[in-house]
Amino acid sequence: MDRRQYLSGLAAASALAVTGVSTASAQSDAIASWDDATGDANGPGSYTRPTGDNYSDATWDISSFSIHSADGNYQFKLTVDGTISNNFPLENGFSHQHIQVYLRDPSASSGASAAREGVNANLAANYQIRILVDGQNGVRVQDAEGSELATGTPSVEGDSTIVFSVSQDTIGDIESMHVAPLMLGFDGFGPGQVRTVESEASQHKFGGEENENASNVIDLITPDGTSQSDALAYSSDSVATIPYLSVSGDSSGGGSSDGGSSDDGSSDDGSSDDGSSDDGSSDDGSSDDGSSDDGSSDDGSSDDGGSDGDSSDGGSSDDSGSDDGSSSDEDSGLPGFGIGVGLLGAAGGALAARRRGEADDDEA
């Protein structure tokens, strides 16, 4: 089915409560939606989850990702195949997920291909904007060099969906862009506040790393014709190269946005953006090499710790490089900060029914 046909006229209104922001309703129109195979929160196929009781196989397992338009904002919804928990707890309602969304304008020559510090991977071609979302720091929108463009406050919708919004003026015309949504683990003391993959899993670390070029991406959505294991493949000589999805559904972005699962190998066979300016480096590339989250206490509880070095004054305050991840095997549990930009109503029933195969469930 053509993506435009099934998305045409699909809209829903819902109320969304955000910390420190009044509940509000807004019209939300679906732009694009992708389903992802579940049971694959294992990176290239070999990663194992942390052994601690706070984690489950579904904690980082993406089941769907969608983009909506709502009153001058783009609203993003990422759903996991399980219940989102806030064990530590963090201000924005979730403790373990670290979402990164990379946006590429195919007409632009600027940008960077190396992913943000802590990801340890490259994108298939230069991106211009990246969106970071976690329970401690909220939403941070950056350019490819790490300069801050906007901030916001995410929310948990229902049991399993993280919702966040960014002004359309900040992003531009997203329908002409390519997008790469990534799921990583959040660790307030890790490099770039990312939970790392080690050779062996431990209480708060993933296992399965074969060498230092292993990415820390636990799950992602790939275009048709590209498997997750291929997208996250690495070697002793090179890091993974992550493909893009096309928001418009054309093949140039790396696949259809009409529900393409991660491993189905059907029509569109990968991105034409591959390997442009990739330099094979590990996780440097951009100047965004760490926030000032070296943290003090290291106990995985709701301890004090500082906020992320990306303070709300723009510029590249996310690049201080003091994010050394030195406190071994412990979780951050740092309290979050959020600079409120009103999150808008999430698209409901019809889209949810399509992506989960359930009955319509209009959101309140």
XYZ file of N, CA, C and O in Angstrom, residues 252-334:
332
model
N 15.752 6.693 -2.261
C 17.023 7.382 -2.060
C 17.393 7.507 -0.599
O 18.545 7.695 -0.262
N 16.403 7.415 0.293
C 16.720 7.518 1.711
C 17.045 6.202 2.351
O 17.394 6.139 3.511
N 16.912 5.137 1.621
C 17.246 3.856 2.189
C 16.054 2.990 2.489
O 16.161 2.034 3.220
N 14.889 3.273 1.943
C 13.777 2.357 2.142
C 12.466 3.054 2.362
O 12.384 4.249 2.560
N 11.410 2.271 2.350
C 10.061 2.791 2.500
C 9.749 3.108 3.939
O 10.207 2.444 4.845
N 8.926 4.140 4.139
C 8.487 4.449 5.486
C 7.135 3.838 5.791
O 6.529 4.134 6.791
N 6.665 2.938 4.911
C 5.365 2.322 5.124
C 5.523 1.011 5.860
O 5.381 -0.067 5.317
N 5.846 1.133 7.150
C 5.869 -0.051 7.993
C 6.984 -1.014 7.699
O 6.904 -2.175 8.072
N 8.051 -0.595 7.062
C 9.109 -1.528 6.744
C 9.770 -2.055 7.993
O 10.271 -1.321 8.808
N 9.800 -3.375 8.169
C 10.464 -3.943 9.330
C 11.951 -3.974 9.085
O 12.447 -3.762 7.995
N 12.709 -4.313 10.142
C 14.147 -4.163 10.056
C 14.822 -5.238 9.234
O 15.905 -5.045 8.749
N 14.217 -6.389 9.063
C 14.935 -7.498 8.477
C 14.199 -8.186 7.339
O 14.377 -9.356 7.114
N 13.329 -7.530 6.638
C 12.503 -8.285 5.741
C 13.032 -8.388 4.317
O 12.520 -9.132 3.533
N 14.008 -7.588 3.967
C 14.656 -7.739 2.674
C 13.729 -7.677 1.488
O 13.959 -8.338 0.482
N 12.681 -6.873 1.567
C 11.760 -6.800 0.451
C 12.235 -5.815 -0.589
O 13.340 -5.875 -1.064
N 11.411 -4.799 -0.909
C 11.690 -3.979 -2.079
C 12.936 -3.134 -1.965
O 13.998 -3.499 -2.424
N 12.828 -1.956 -1.354
C 13.930 -0.991 -1.400
C 15.172 -1.586 -0.784
O 15.154 -2.049 0.330
N 16.287 -1.495 -1.459
C 17.437 -2.266 -1.031
C 18.550 -1.398 -0.508
O 19.689 -1.513 -0.881
N 18.226 -0.570 0.431
C 19.272 0.168 1.110
C 19.415 1.556 0.578
O 18.874 1.952 -0.434
N 20.204 2.303 1.251
C 20.330 3.721 0.966
C 21.325 3.979 -0.147
O 22.330 3.305 -0.283
N 21.050 5.015 -0.930
C 22.035 5.459 -1.899
C 23.004 6.433 -1.268
O 23.839 7.003 -1.932
N 22.873 6.592 0.071
C 23.734 7.545 0.765
C 24.982 6.888 1.325
O 25.673 7.450 2.144
N 25.215 5.609 1.012
C 26.238 4.871 1.714
C 27.630 5.423 1.462
O 28.009 5.764 0.368
N 28.382 5.389 2.528
C 29.807 5.530 2.474
C 30.329 6.802 1.899
O 31.430 6.843 1.391
N 29.636 7.900 1.996
C 30.170 9.104 1.398
C 31.386 9.601 2.136
O 32.517 9.335 1.784
N 31.180 10.334 3.230
C 32.320 10.919 3.917
C 32.719 10.125 5.145
O 33.388 10.627 6.021
N 32.307 8.830 5.201
C 32.643 8.031 6.376
C 34.143 7.849 6.476
O 34.793 7.464 5.528
N 34.658 8.049 7.655
C 36.107 7.954 7.805
C 36.529 6.725 8.597
O 37.698 6.540 8.863
N 35.553 5.900 9.005
C 35.907 4.687 9.700
C 36.404 4.892 11.096
O 36.844 3.960 11.748
N 36.367 6.109 11.587
C 36.833 6.314 12.942
C 35.823 5.791 13.914
O 34.685 5.529 13.586
N 36.230 5.634 15.169
C 35.321 5.013 16.123
C 34.229 5.951 16.554
O 33.183 6.007 15.953
N 34.388 6.754 17.568
C 33.252 7.580 17.976
C 33.644 9.026 18.160
O 33.145 9.719 18.999
N 34.571 9.466 17.272
C 34.955 10.866 17.377
C 34.185 11.697 16.374
O 33.073 12.091 16.605
N 34.763 12.011 15.257
C 34.060 12.698 14.183
C 33.642 14.095 14.543
O 34.330 15.058 14.296
N 32.486 14.243 15.105
C 31.988 15.578 15.398
C 32.671 16.137 16.623
O 33.296 15.436 17.404
N 32.480 17.428 16.840
C 33.100 18.066 17.990
C 32.315 17.851 19.265
O 32.670 18.367 20.298
N 31.255 17.030 19.163
C 30.419 16.786 20.338
C 30.958 15.602 21.101
O 30.458 14.510 21.025
N 32.062 15.767 21.773
C 32.687 14.620 22.373
C 32.496 14.600 23.870
O 33.433 14.488 24.641
N 31.270 14.658 24.265
C 30.990 14.400 25.659
C 30.468 15.600 26.367
O 30.870 16.717 26.188
N 29.511 15.369 27.224
C 29.026 16.418 28.097
C 29.796 16.369 29.393
O 30.630 15.526 29.608
N 29.464 17.257 30.312
C 30.219 17.332 31.541
C 29.624 16.421 32.604
O 29.576 16.748 33.767
N 29.211 15.226 32.151
C 28.525 14.322 33.058
C 29.489 13.311 33.641
O 29.289 12.127 33.526
N 30.591 13.705 34.177
C 31.458 12.722 34.776
C 30.878 12.187 36.070
O 31.231 11.122 36.522
N 29.955 12.910 36.657
C 29.219 12.412 37.809
C 30.115 12.242 39.014
O 31.314 12.173 38.961
N 29.514 12.165 40.158
C 30.277 11.912 41.357
C 29.891 10.579 41.943
O 30.606 9.609 41.881
N 28.702 10.462 42.529
C 28.283 9.197 43.091
C 28.000 8.220 41.972
O 27.710 8.577 40.861
N 28.050 6.930 42.263
C 28.014 5.913 41.241
C 27.201 4.736 41.733
O 27.665 3.619 41.764
N 25.976 4.988 42.129
C 25.277 3.923 42.812
C 23.983 3.486 42.164
O 23.269 2.677 42.718
N 23.656 4.031 40.999
C 22.468 3.583 40.296
C 21.172 3.963 40.972
O 20.105 3.512 40.617
N 21.204 4.814 41.974
C 19.981 5.255 42.619
C 19.652 6.651 42.146
O 20.240 7.171 41.222
N 18.694 7.308 42.813
C 18.338 8.666 42.393
C 19.225 9.670 43.101
O 18.775 10.599 43.736
N 20.551 9.465 42.962
C 21.496 10.340 43.626
C 21.581 11.681 42.938
O 21.005 11.916 41.918
N 22.383 12.549 43.506
C 22.381 13.926 43.048
C 23.069 14.085 41.712
O 22.448 14.275 40.715
N 24.370 14.041 41.642
C 25.036 14.171 40.365
C 24.697 15.476 39.672
O 23.698 16.082 39.936
N 25.509 15.913 38.762
C 25.229 17.151 38.053
C 24.366 16.905 36.854
O 24.210 15.807 36.385
N 23.806 17.976 36.314
C 23.071 17.846 35.072
C 24.053 17.787 33.923
O 25.217 18.096 34.051
N 23.544 17.332 32.763
C 24.397 17.210 31.591
C 24.967 18.559 31.187
O 24.319 19.567 31.283
N 26.206 18.504 30.684
C 26.874 19.744 30.340
C 26.229 20.531 29.236
O 26.636 21.625 28.940
N 25.221 19.948 28.585
C 24.504 20.665 27.536
C 23.547 21.674 28.135
O 22.374 21.601 27.915
N 23.914 22.629 28.833
C 22.955 23.532 29.446
C 22.112 24.201 28.393
O 22.371 24.118 27.222
N 21.083 24.912 28.829
C 20.099 25.401 27.877
C 20.566 26.605 27.095
O 19.879 27.072 26.233
N 21.740 27.148 27.399
C 22.194 28.226 26.530
C 22.861 27.582 25.341
O 23.724 26.758 25.462
N 22.473 27.980 24.134
C 22.903 27.312 22.929
C 24.397 27.193 22.828
O 25.135 27.375 23.759
N 24.889 26.873 21.666
C 26.297 26.656 21.518
C 26.647 25.232 21.857
O 25.840 24.412 22.173
N 27.943 24.945 21.788
C 28.382 23.565 21.888
C 28.768 23.203 23.301
O 29.812 22.669 23.553
N 27.881 23.448 24.242
C 28.181 23.081 25.614
C 28.110 21.600 25.820
O 28.434 21.090 26.878
N 27.729 20.844 24.768
C 27.693 19.399 24.864
C 29.028 18.798 24.483
O 29.161 17.619 24.311
N 30.048 19.643 24.300
C 31.300 19.195 23.723
C 32.461 19.310 24.685
O 33.596 19.387 24.281
N 32.179 19.324 25.953
C 33.248 19.629 26.881
C 34.233 18.498 27.044
O 35.312 18.673 27.579
N 33.828 17.298 26.636
C 34.786 16.212 26.667
C 35.042 15.653 28.032
O 35.901 14.798 28.205
N 34.337 16.080 29.062
C 34.621 15.567 30.387
C 33.755 14.380 30.747
O 33.710 13.950 31.871
N 33.102 13.788 29.749
C 32.225 12.637 29.949
C 33.055 11.377 29.885
O 33.106 10.716 28.878
N 33.765 11.020 30.937
C 34.786 10.008 30.787
C 34.315 8.600 31.061
O 35.049 7.653 30.841
N 33.111 8.426 31.569
C 32.599 7.092 31.791
C 33.488 6.257 32.674
O 33.555 5.035 32.555
N 34.197 6.855 33.613
C 35.213 6.152 34.362
C 34.689 5.359 35.536
O 35.422 4.606 36.136
N 33.420 5.517 35.882
C 32.972 4.905 37.121
C 32.447 3.505 36.905
O 31.382 3.139 37.343
N 33.190 2.716 36.192
C 33.015 1.294 35.965
C 31.590 0.891 35.720
O 30.924 1.388 34.854
N 31.069 -0.037 36.537
C 29.875 -0.774 36.175
C 28.617 -0.257 36.806
O 27.761 -1.041 37.147
N 28.470 1.008 36.993
C 27.300 1.495 37.716
C 26.449 2.401 36.850
O 26.910 3.057 35.949
N 25.172 2.444 37.165
C 24.213 3.253 36.427
C 24.226 4.675 36.939
O 24.583 4.941 38.072
N 23.780 5.605 36.099
C 23.809 7.006 36.487
C 22.803 7.331 37.558
O 23.141 7.772 38.639
N 21.518 7.148 37.271
C 20.483 7.530 38.212
C 20.462 9.007 38.511
O 19.894 9.431 39.518
N 21.093 9.828 37.666
C 21.117 11.255 37.934
C 19.750 11.857 37.702
O 19.057 11.482 36.764
